[in-house]
Coordinates of C-alpha atoms in Angstrom, one line a residue:
Chain A
X295 CA 0.1 0.0 0.1
X296 CA 1.3 3.4 -0.7
X297 CA 0.4 6.4 1.3
X298 CA 1.3 9.9 0.2
X299 CA 0.3 13.5 0.9
X300 CA -1.3 16.1 -1.3
X301 CA -1.3 19.6 -0.3
X302 CA -5.0 21.1 -0.5
X303 CA -3.8 24.1 -2.5
X304 CA -2.7 21.6 -5.4
X305 CA -6.1 19.9 -5.3
X306 CA -7.7 21.9 -8.3
X307 CA -4.6 20.8 -10.6
X308 CA -4.7 17.4 -9.5
X309 CA -8.5 17.4 -10.4
X310 CA -7.7 19.0 -13.7
X311 CA -5.3 16.4 -14.6
X312 CA -7.8 13.6 -13.7
X313 CA -9.6 14.5 -16.8
X314 CA -7.2 12.3 -18.5
X315 CA -8.8 9.4 -16.5
X316 CA -12.4 10.5 -17.2
X317 CA -15.0 13.1 -17.1
X318 CA -14.8 14.4 -13.5
X319 CA -17.8 14.4 -11.3
X320 CA -17.9 15.5 -7.7
X321 CA -20.7 16.7 -5.2
X322 CA -22.1 20.1 -6.0
X323 CA -24.6 22.2 -4.2
X324 CA -28.1 22.1 -5.8
X325 CA -30.9 24.4 -3.8
X326 CA -29.2 23.5 -0.5
X327 CA -28.8 20.1 -1.2
X328 CA -25.8 18.0 -2.6
X329 CA -25.9 15.9 -5.7
X330 CA -23.0 14.3 -7.8
X331 CA -22.5 16.0 -11.1
X332 CA -20.0 16.6 -13.8
X333 CA -17.9 19.7 -12.9
X334 CA -18.0 22.4 -15.5
X335 CA -15.3 24.3 -13.0
X336 CA -13.5 23.1 -10.0
X337 CA -15.1 25.8 -7.9
X338 CA -18.4 23.8 -8.2
X339 CA -16.9 20.9 -6.1
X340 CA -18.3 20.9 -2.5
X341 CA -16.0 18.4 -0.8
X342 CA -17.4 19.4 2.7
X343 CA -21.0 18.2 1.6
X344 CA -23.0 15.9 3.8
X345 CA -24.7 13.2 2.1
X346 CA -25.9 13.6 -1.3
X347 CA -29.6 13.2 -2.4
X348 CA -29.1 10.2 -4.4
X349 CA -26.2 7.6 -3.8
X350 CA -23.8 6.4 -6.4
X351 CA -25.7 3.8 -7.5
X352 CA -27.3 6.1 -10.1
X353 CA -24.2 5.6 -12.1
X354 CA -23.6 2.1 -12.0
X355 CA -27.5 1.2 -12.1
X356 CA -29.1 4.1 -13.7
X357 CA -32.6 4.7 -12.6
X358 CA -33.9 4.1 -16.5
X359 CA -31.7 2.3 -19.0
X360 CA -32.1 0.4 -22.2
X361 CA -30.7 -3.0 -22.0
X362 CA -31.3 -4.1 -25.5
X363 CA -33.5 -2.9 -28.8
X364 CA -35.0 -5.3 -31.2
X365 CA -36.1 -4.9 -34.8
X366 CA -37.8 -7.4 -37.4
X367 CA -35.0 -8.9 -39.2
X368 CA -32.1 -8.0 -37.1
X369 CA -33.6 -9.4 -34.0
X370 CA -32.0 -8.3 -30.3
X371 CA -29.3 -5.9 -30.5
X372 CA -27.6 -5.1 -27.0
X373 CA -27.6 -1.3 -26.3
X374 CA -24.4 -0.5 -25.2
X375 CA -23.9 3.1 -25.6
X376 CA -22.2 5.2 -22.6
X377 CA -21.6 1.9 -21.0
X378 CA -17.8 2.6 -22.1
X379 CA -17.9 6.3 -20.8
X380 CA -15.1 6.8 -18.3
X381 CA -15.8 8.8 -15.3
X382 CA -13.9 9.8 -12.2
X383 CA -16.2 10.3 -9.2
X384 CA -14.2 12.7 -6.9
X385 CA -15.2 12.9 -3.4
X386 CA -16.9 9.9 -2.1
X387 CA -17.7 9.0 1.4
X388 CA -16.6 5.8 2.9
X389 CA -20.2 4.7 3.7
X390 CA -21.1 5.1 -0.1
X391 CA -17.9 3.2 -1.2
X392 CA -18.8 0.5 1.2
X393 CA -22.5 0.4 -0.4
X394 CA -20.6 -0.2 -3.9
X395 CA -18.7 -3.2 -2.4
X396 CA -21.9 -4.5 -1.2
X397 CA -23.7 -3.9 -4.8
X398 CA -20.6 -5.6 -6.1
X399 CA -21.7 -9.0 -4.3
X400 CA -24.9 -8.7 -5.8
X401 CA -24.0 -7.7 -9.5
X402 CA -20.7 -9.3 -9.9
X403 CA -21.1 -12.7 -8.0
X404 CA -22.8 -15.7 -9.4
X405 CA -25.1 -13.8 -11.9
X406 CA -22.9 -11.1 -13.2
X407 CA -24.7 -8.1 -14.7
X408 CA -22.5 -6.9 -17.6
X409 CA -23.9 -3.4 -17.8
X410 CA -23.0 -2.9 -13.9
X411 CA -19.6 -4.7 -14.2
X412 CA -18.6 -2.4 -17.3
X413 CA -19.4 0.9 -15.6
X414 CA -17.8 -0.5 -12.3
X415 CA -14.8 -1.2 -14.7
X416 CA -14.7 2.2 -16.2
X417 CA -15.7 4.5 -13.2
X418 CA -12.8 5.6 -10.9
X419 CA -13.6 6.2 -7.2
X420 CA -11.8 8.8 -5.1
X421 CA -12.8 8.8 -1.5
X422 CA -12.8 11.5 0.7
X423 CA -13.1 11.9 4.7
X424 CA -16.4 13.3 6.0
X425 CA -17.7 14.3 9.4
X426 CA -20.8 12.7 10.7
X427 CA -24.2 14.6 11.1
X428 CA -27.0 13.8 13.4
X429 CA -28.3 11.0 10.9
X430 CA -25.2 9.4 10.4
X431 CA -24.8 5.8 11.9
X432 CA -22.3 4.2 9.4
X433 CA -19.9 3.5 12.4
X434 CA -22.4 1.4 13.9
X435 CA -22.9 -0.4 10.6
X436 CA -19.0 -1.0 10.4
X437 CA -19.2 1.1 7.1
X438 CA -17.3 4.3 8.4
X439 CA -13.9 3.2 7.1
X440 CA -13.2 1.3 3.8
X441 CA -10.1 -0.5 2.9
X442 CA -10.9 -1.3 -0.7
X443 CA -13.5 -0.2 -3.6
X444 CA -11.6 3.0 -4.3
X445 CA -8.8 4.1 -6.3
X446 CA -7.6 6.8 -4.0
X447 CA -8.8 8.1 -0.8
X448 CA -8.1 11.3 0.6
X449 CA -7.9 11.9 4.5
X450 CA -8.0 15.4 5.7
X451 CA -5.0 16.6 7.8
X452 CA -6.0 20.3 7.8
X453 CA -3.8 21.9 5.1
X454 CA -3.4 18.8 3.2
X455 CA -4.7 15.2 2.5
X456 CA -3.0 11.9 3.5
X457 CA -3.7 9.8 0.5
X458 CA -4.1 6.0 0.3
X459 CA -3.4 4.6 -2.9
X460 CA -5.9 1.8 -3.5
X461 CA -5.4 0.7 -6.9
X462 CA -3.2 0.4 -9.8
X463 CA -5.3 3.0 -11.4
X464 CA -4.9 5.5 -8.5
X465 CA -1.1 4.7 -8.6
X466 CA -1.3 5.9 -12.3
X467 CA -3.1 8.9 -11.2
X468 CA -0.6 9.7 -8.9
X469 CA 2.2 9.1 -11.0
X470 CA 0.5 11.3 -14.0
X471 CA 0.4 14.4 -11.7
X472 CA 4.1 14.4 -11.3
X473 CA 5.5 16.1 -8.3
X474 CA 2.0 17.2 -6.8
X475 CA 2.5 14.4 -4.2
X476 CA 5.0 14.2 -1.4
X477 CA 5.8 11.5 1.2
X478 CA 4.0 11.6 4.4
X479 CA 6.0 12.6 7.8
X480 CA 5.8 11.3 11.3
X481 CA 3.9 14.5 12.1
X482 CA 1.2 13.6 9.2
X483 CA 0.6 10.2 10.5
X484 CA 0.0 11.6 14.2
X485 CA -2.5 13.9 12.8
X486 CA -4.2 11.4 10.9
X487 CA -4.7 9.2 13.9
X488 CA -5.9 12.2 16.0
X489 CA -8.4 13.3 13.4
X490 CA -9.5 9.5 13.0
X491 CA -10.0 9.2 16.8
X492 CA -12.0 12.5 16.6
X493 CA -14.3 11.2 14.0
X494 CA -15.1 8.1 16.0
X495 CA -15.9 10.3 18.8
X496 CA -18.1 12.6 16.6
X497 CA -20.9 10.0 16.0
X498 CA -24.1 11.0 17.9
X499 CA -26.4 8.3 16.6
X500 CA -25.6 4.6 17.3
X501 CA -27.4 1.5 16.9
X502 CA -26.3 -2.1 17.9
X503 CA -26.4 -4.6 15.2
X504 CA -24.9 -7.6 17.0
X505 CA -27.4 -10.4 17.0
X506 CA -29.8 -8.1 14.9
X507 CA -30.8 -11.0 12.6
X508 CA -31.9 -13.2 15.8
X509 CA -33.8 -10.1 17.1
X510 CA -35.7 -10.0 13.8
X511 CA -36.5 -13.6 13.7
X512 CA -37.7 -13.5 17.4
X513 CA -40.0 -10.4 16.4
X514 CA -41.2 -11.5 13.1
X515 CA -44.9 -11.3 14.8
X516 CA -44.2 -8.1 16.5
X517 CA -47.0 -5.2 16.4
X518 CA -44.4 -2.7 15.4
X519 CA -44.6 -3.9 11.6
X520 CA -48.4 -3.0 11.5
X521 CA -47.6 0.2 13.4
X522 CA -45.2 1.2 10.9
X523 CA -47.7 0.1 7.9
X524 CA -50.1 2.6 9.3
X525 CA -47.4 5.3 9.1
X526 CA -45.6 4.2 5.9
X527 CA -46.9 6.0 2.7
X528 CA -45.2 3.3 0.4
X529 CA -43.8 6.2 -1.7
X530 CA -40.5 4.2 -1.8
X531 CA -38.3 7.3 -1.1
X532 CA -36.4 5.3 1.4
X533 CA -35.4 2.8 -1.3
X534 CA -34.8 5.4 -4.1
X535 CA -32.2 7.0 -1.8
X536 CA -30.6 3.9 -0.3
X537 CA -27.1 3.3 -1.8
X538 CA -27.7 -0.5 -1.7
X539 CA -31.4 -1.1 -2.6
X540 CA -31.1 -2.4 -5.9
X541 CA -34.5 -3.8 -7.1
X542 CA -35.4 -3.3 -10.5
X543 CA -38.1 -3.9 -13.0
X544 CA -37.5 -4.9 -16.5
X545 CA -40.2 -4.2 -19.4
X546 CA -40.5 -4.2 -23.0
X547 CA -41.6 -0.9 -24.7
X548 CA -43.1 -2.0 -28.2
X549 CA -43.2 0.7 -30.8
X550 CA -46.8 1.5 -32.2
X551 CA -45.7 1.1 -35.8
X552 CA -44.7 -2.6 -34.7
X553 CA -41.1 -2.1 -36.2
X554 CA -39.4 -2.9 -33.1
X555 CA -38.9 -2.0 -29.5
X556 CA -36.6 -2.0 -26.6
X557 CA -36.1 -3.6 -23.2
X558 CA -35.9 -1.1 -20.5
X559 CA -34.7 -1.7 -16.9
X560 CA -36.2 0.8 -14.3
X561 CA -35.7 1.2 -10.6
X562 CA -38.2 -0.5 -8.5
X563 CA -39.0 -0.5 -5.0
X564 CA -40.3 -3.3 -2.5
X565 CA -42.5 -0.5 -1.1
X566 CA -44.6 -0.2 -4.1
X567 CA -48.1 -2.0 -4.3
X568 CA -47.0 -3.7 -7.3
X569 CA -43.7 -5.2 -6.4
X570 CA -45.0 -8.5 -5.3
X571 CA -47.8 -8.6 -7.9
X572 CA -47.5 -11.6 -10.2
X573 CA -49.2 -13.0 -13.4
X574 CA -52.8 -13.8 -12.2
X575 CA -53.2 -10.9 -10.0
X576 CA -51.8 -12.5 -7.0
X577 CA -49.9 -10.0 -4.7
X578 CA -47.9 -11.5 -2.1
X579 CA -47.4 -8.4 -0.3
X580 CA -50.7 -6.6 -0.7
X581 CA -50.4 -4.7 2.7
X582 CA -48.2 -1.4 3.4
X583 CA -47.1 -3.4 6.8
X584 CA -45.8 -6.4 4.8
X585 CA -44.0 -4.4 2.4
X586 CA -42.1 -2.2 5.0
X587 CA -41.6 -5.4 6.9
X588 CA -40.0 -6.9 3.8
X589 CA -37.8 -4.2 3.4
X590 CA -36.3 -4.2 6.7
X591 CA -36.0 -8.0 6.7
X592 CA -34.2 -8.2 3.5
X593 CA -31.6 -5.4 4.4
X594 CA -31.0 -6.5 8.1
X595 CA -31.6 -10.3 8.1
X596 CA -31.7 -11.8 4.8
X597 CA -28.6 -10.2 3.5
X598 CA -26.8 -11.2 6.5
X599 CA -27.7 -14.8 5.6
X600 CA -26.7 -14.3 1.8
X601 CA -23.7 -12.2 2.3
X602 CA -22.6 -12.2 6.1
X603 CA -23.7 -8.6 6.9
X604 CA -26.6 -6.4 6.6
X605 CA -26.8 -4.3 3.5
X606 CA -27.6 -1.2 5.4
X607 CA -24.5 1.1 5.4
X608 CA -25.8 3.8 7.8
X609 CA -25.7 6.9 5.4
X610 CA -28.9 8.4 6.8
X611 CA -30.4 8.9 3.5
X612 CA -33.6 7.1 4.3
X613 CA -34.1 9.1 7.7
X614 CA -33.7 12.3 5.7
X615 CA -36.0 11.3 2.8
X616 CA -39.1 9.6 4.5
X617 CA -42.0 12.0 4.6
X618 CA -43.3 10.7 7.6
X619 CA -40.4 10.5 9.7
X620 CA -39.7 6.9 9.9
X621 CA -36.2 6.3 11.3
X622 CA -34.6 3.0 10.7
X623 CA -32.5 3.5 13.9
X624 CA -35.7 4.0 16.1
X625 CA -37.3 0.9 14.3
X626 CA -34.0 -1.2 15.4
X627 CA -34.1 0.2 19.0
X628 CA -37.9 -0.4 19.3
X629 CA -37.4 -4.0 18.1
X630 CA -34.7 -4.3 20.7
X631 CA -36.8 -2.7 23.4
X632 CA -34.5 0.2 23.7
X633 CA -35.9 3.8 24.5
X634 CA -34.7 6.0 21.9
X635 CA -33.5 9.4 22.6
X636 CA -32.3 10.3 19.1
X637 CA -33.1 12.9 16.9
X638 CA -37.1 13.4 15.8
Chain B
X7 CA -13.0 42.5 -42.7
X8 CA -12.3 38.8 -43.0
X9 CA -10.2 38.0 -45.7
X10 CA -9.3 34.5 -44.5
X11 CA -12.9 33.7 -44.0
X12 CA -12.0 32.1 -40.5
X13 CA -13.1 33.4 -37.3
X14 CA -10.8 33.0 -34.2
X15 CA -12.3 33.1 -30.6
X16 CA -10.0 34.6 -27.7
X17 CA -10.9 33.3 -24.2
X18 CA -8.8 35.3 -21.8
X19 CA -9.6 37.4 -18.6
X20 CA -6.8 39.6 -19.5
X21 CA -8.4 42.2 -21.4
X22 CA -5.2 44.2 -22.6
X23 CA -3.7 40.8 -23.9
X24 CA -7.0 39.7 -25.6
X25 CA -7.2 43.2 -27.2
X26 CA -3.6 43.3 -28.4
X27 CA -3.9 39.6 -29.4
X28 CA -7.0 40.2 -31.2
X29 CA -5.6 43.3 -33.1
X30 CA -2.9 41.2 -34.4
X31 CA -5.1 38.5 -35.6
X32 CA -7.4 41.0 -37.4
X33 CA -4.5 42.4 -39.1
X34 CA -3.6 38.9 -40.3
X35 CA -7.0 38.8 -41.8
X36 CA -9.0 37.1 -39.3
X37 CA -12.2 37.7 -37.6
X38 CA -12.0 37.9 -34.1
X39 CA -14.3 37.4 -31.2
X40 CA -13.3 37.6 -27.4
X41 CA -14.8 36.1 -24.1
X42 CA -13.5 37.0 -20.7
X43 CA -14.1 33.3 -19.2
X44 CA -14.7 29.9 -20.1
X45 CA -18.5 30.0 -19.5
X46 CA -18.9 33.3 -21.8
X47 CA -16.6 31.6 -24.4
X48 CA -18.6 28.4 -24.6
X49 CA -22.0 30.4 -24.9
X50 CA -20.2 32.5 -27.8
X51 CA -18.8 29.4 -29.6
X52 CA -22.1 27.7 -29.5
X53 CA -23.6 30.6 -31.4
X54 CA -20.8 31.8 -33.6
X55 CA -19.0 28.2 -34.4
X56 CA -15.2 29.7 -34.6
X57 CA -12.9 28.0 -36.6
X58 CA -10.2 27.9 -34.0
X59 CA -10.1 28.8 -30.1
X60 CA -7.4 30.5 -28.2
X61 CA -7.7 29.4 -24.7
X62 CA -6.2 30.9 -21.3
X63 CA -6.0 28.6 -18.4
X64 CA -5.7 30.8 -15.6
X65 CA -8.8 33.1 -15.4
X66 CA -11.4 33.6 -12.7
X67 CA -10.2 30.4 -11.4
X68 CA -6.6 29.2 -11.9
X69 CA -7.8 25.8 -13.4
X70 CA -10.7 27.5 -15.5
X71 CA -9.3 26.8 -19.0
X72 CA -8.8 23.1 -18.2
X73 CA -12.4 22.6 -17.6
X74 CA -13.6 24.9 -20.4
X75 CA -11.5 22.7 -22.7
X76 CA -13.7 19.7 -21.4
X77 CA -16.9 21.7 -21.9
X78 CA -16.0 22.3 -25.6
X79 CA -15.0 18.9 -26.2
X80 CA -18.3 17.3 -25.0
X81 CA -20.4 19.8 -26.8
X82 CA -21.0 18.1 -30.3
X83 CA -20.9 21.0 -32.6
X84 CA -17.6 22.0 -31.0
X85 CA -15.9 18.8 -30.1
X86 CA -13.6 19.1 -33.1
X87 CA -12.7 22.9 -33.2
X88 CA -9.0 23.3 -32.6
X89 CA -8.0 24.8 -29.2
X90 CA -4.7 26.6 -28.8
X91 CA -3.7 27.0 -25.2
X92 CA -2.0 30.2 -24.4
X93 CA -0.9 30.4 -20.8
X94 CA 1.7 31.5 -18.4
X95 CA 0.5 28.4 -16.4
X96 CA 4.0 26.9 -15.8
X97 CA 5.4 30.2 -14.8
X98 CA 2.6 31.0 -12.6
X99 CA 2.4 27.4 -10.7
X100 CA 6.0 26.4 -10.3
X101 CA 5.2 23.0 -8.7
X102 CA 2.8 22.1 -11.5
X103 CA 5.0 20.2 -13.8
X104 CA 2.7 18.0 -16.1
X105 CA 3.3 18.7 -19.4
X106 CA 0.4 19.4 -21.6
X107 CA 1.7 16.7 -24.1
X108 CA 1.0 14.0 -21.2
X109 CA -2.4 13.3 -22.9
X110 CA -4.6 15.0 -20.0
X111 CA -5.5 18.0 -21.9
X112 CA -7.5 17.8 -24.8
X113 CA -5.9 20.7 -26.6
X114 CA -4.5 21.0 -30.1
X115 CA -1.3 23.3 -29.2
X116 CA 0.2 24.8 -26.2
X117 CA 1.9 28.3 -26.3
X118 CA 3.5 29.7 -23.3
X119 CA 2.9 33.6 -22.6
X120 CA 4.4 35.8 -23.7
X121 CA 3.5 34.5 -27.1
X122 CA 5.3 35.0 -30.3
X123 CA 2.7 36.4 -32.4
X124 CA 4.3 35.7 -35.6
X125 CA 4.7 31.8 -34.7
X126 CA 1.4 31.8 -33.1
X127 CA -0.3 33.3 -36.4
X128 CA 1.9 30.8 -38.6
X129 CA 0.5 27.9 -36.5
X130 CA -3.1 29.1 -36.7
X131 CA -2.5 29.4 -40.6
X132 CA -1.2 26.3 -40.8
X133 CA -4.1 24.4 -38.7
X134 CA -6.7 26.1 -40.4
X135 CA -5.1 25.2 -43.8
X136 CA -4.3 28.5 -44.9
X137 CA -0.4 28.3 -45.6
X138 CA 0.4 25.4 -47.8
X139 CA 4.3 26.3 -47.7
X140 CA 4.3 26.0 -43.9
X141 CA 2.0 22.9 -44.0
X142 CA 4.6 21.4 -46.4
X143 CA 7.5 22.4 -44.4
X144 CA 6.4 20.7 -41.1
X145 CA 5.5 17.7 -42.7

């Protein structure tokens, strides 16, 4: 592992040279919120951002994409446009990188998704430190630190970034920028450790995930699910903003003239009333309570059984997005019988 | 007057430099447009479709030109418009030593300021196919 230092006053030049490796996207402010977007100029980047509205899955699993097109005579033609676009995502928080590592298990495992895999290969990730706010509980979900899934990671040292080189591509980026980077000193390492401890101490929201799958198992018939079902609007906001919710729907759009069509994949949500609707009209999760219960069980229990850890990374987006104030940490605490004193 | 039939867009926040350069280009037979930053330059270029762009780097932001070049390149009507960079970048930022030829800058030529006007105009004419003798001379 290579660890270097980059002075903050050189960051703009580093970002400029990165354009060799792809279109540079970074968090920018938009109406008081933050979104990842292509930079038209360096000053648009807001590396001090809190969470973005949408997570990075929008780059790897777009909200809507054409998978293939079909025409009479030529048959099916894969739609591969834009797949090969090379991007550099600059300023990604650890929890969002962790989320991508989780999505990798789903989309690059036994049933590999070539669209996702290609984008993952062509999109570079540059991580950056963050400070937790009142909705962050990534430390509880063990996602406040990542040791893989990025090409470079910048840890704030005050006037410089301690830079972890994560991949050969990251090393190429460092080499391409010539003398911009310098070796770390003993003082830099001490400062890194001091700030790292400070970040750990800054978390105000915590949940206990130890034995959580067992608690879920025991509370399968708890009345809390009906109570949540009464509050939940089934709007799907929580799953849209979740960095690891990956449910999608696939449908064919046939051109009215009958000369072909396309197969389209769009984001779906297990909160939607049609999510478990199958041919013949049967719906396996008719009630809102059953749908929100399914979402919690999939993320906190089913995913553990399949992949060894919950798929939640504690980014806090679902808490911020829920229009009726359903808070996952409070749900977990209620299941555990813990009186919650967190933010309302 | 535009005897050459070619339009050059100068994007530079140094009004005096842009004025002097523009006058020299007009004297050489070009139509000249001027913009003071990348945003204005891109807007003007979309309207006027210049034959060649002369781009400064350090403007209201010191990396503005880098990003402005990317904006040109991703605009279909301007993607292949030649861009010559005119900048004092390597003098102004001593510790930035990544050569423009390293492949990270989607430009066509780089000239360090102060620019040799004769050399620049020769290069422009060559790039726009206005000077057969020079083209043959440089292979």
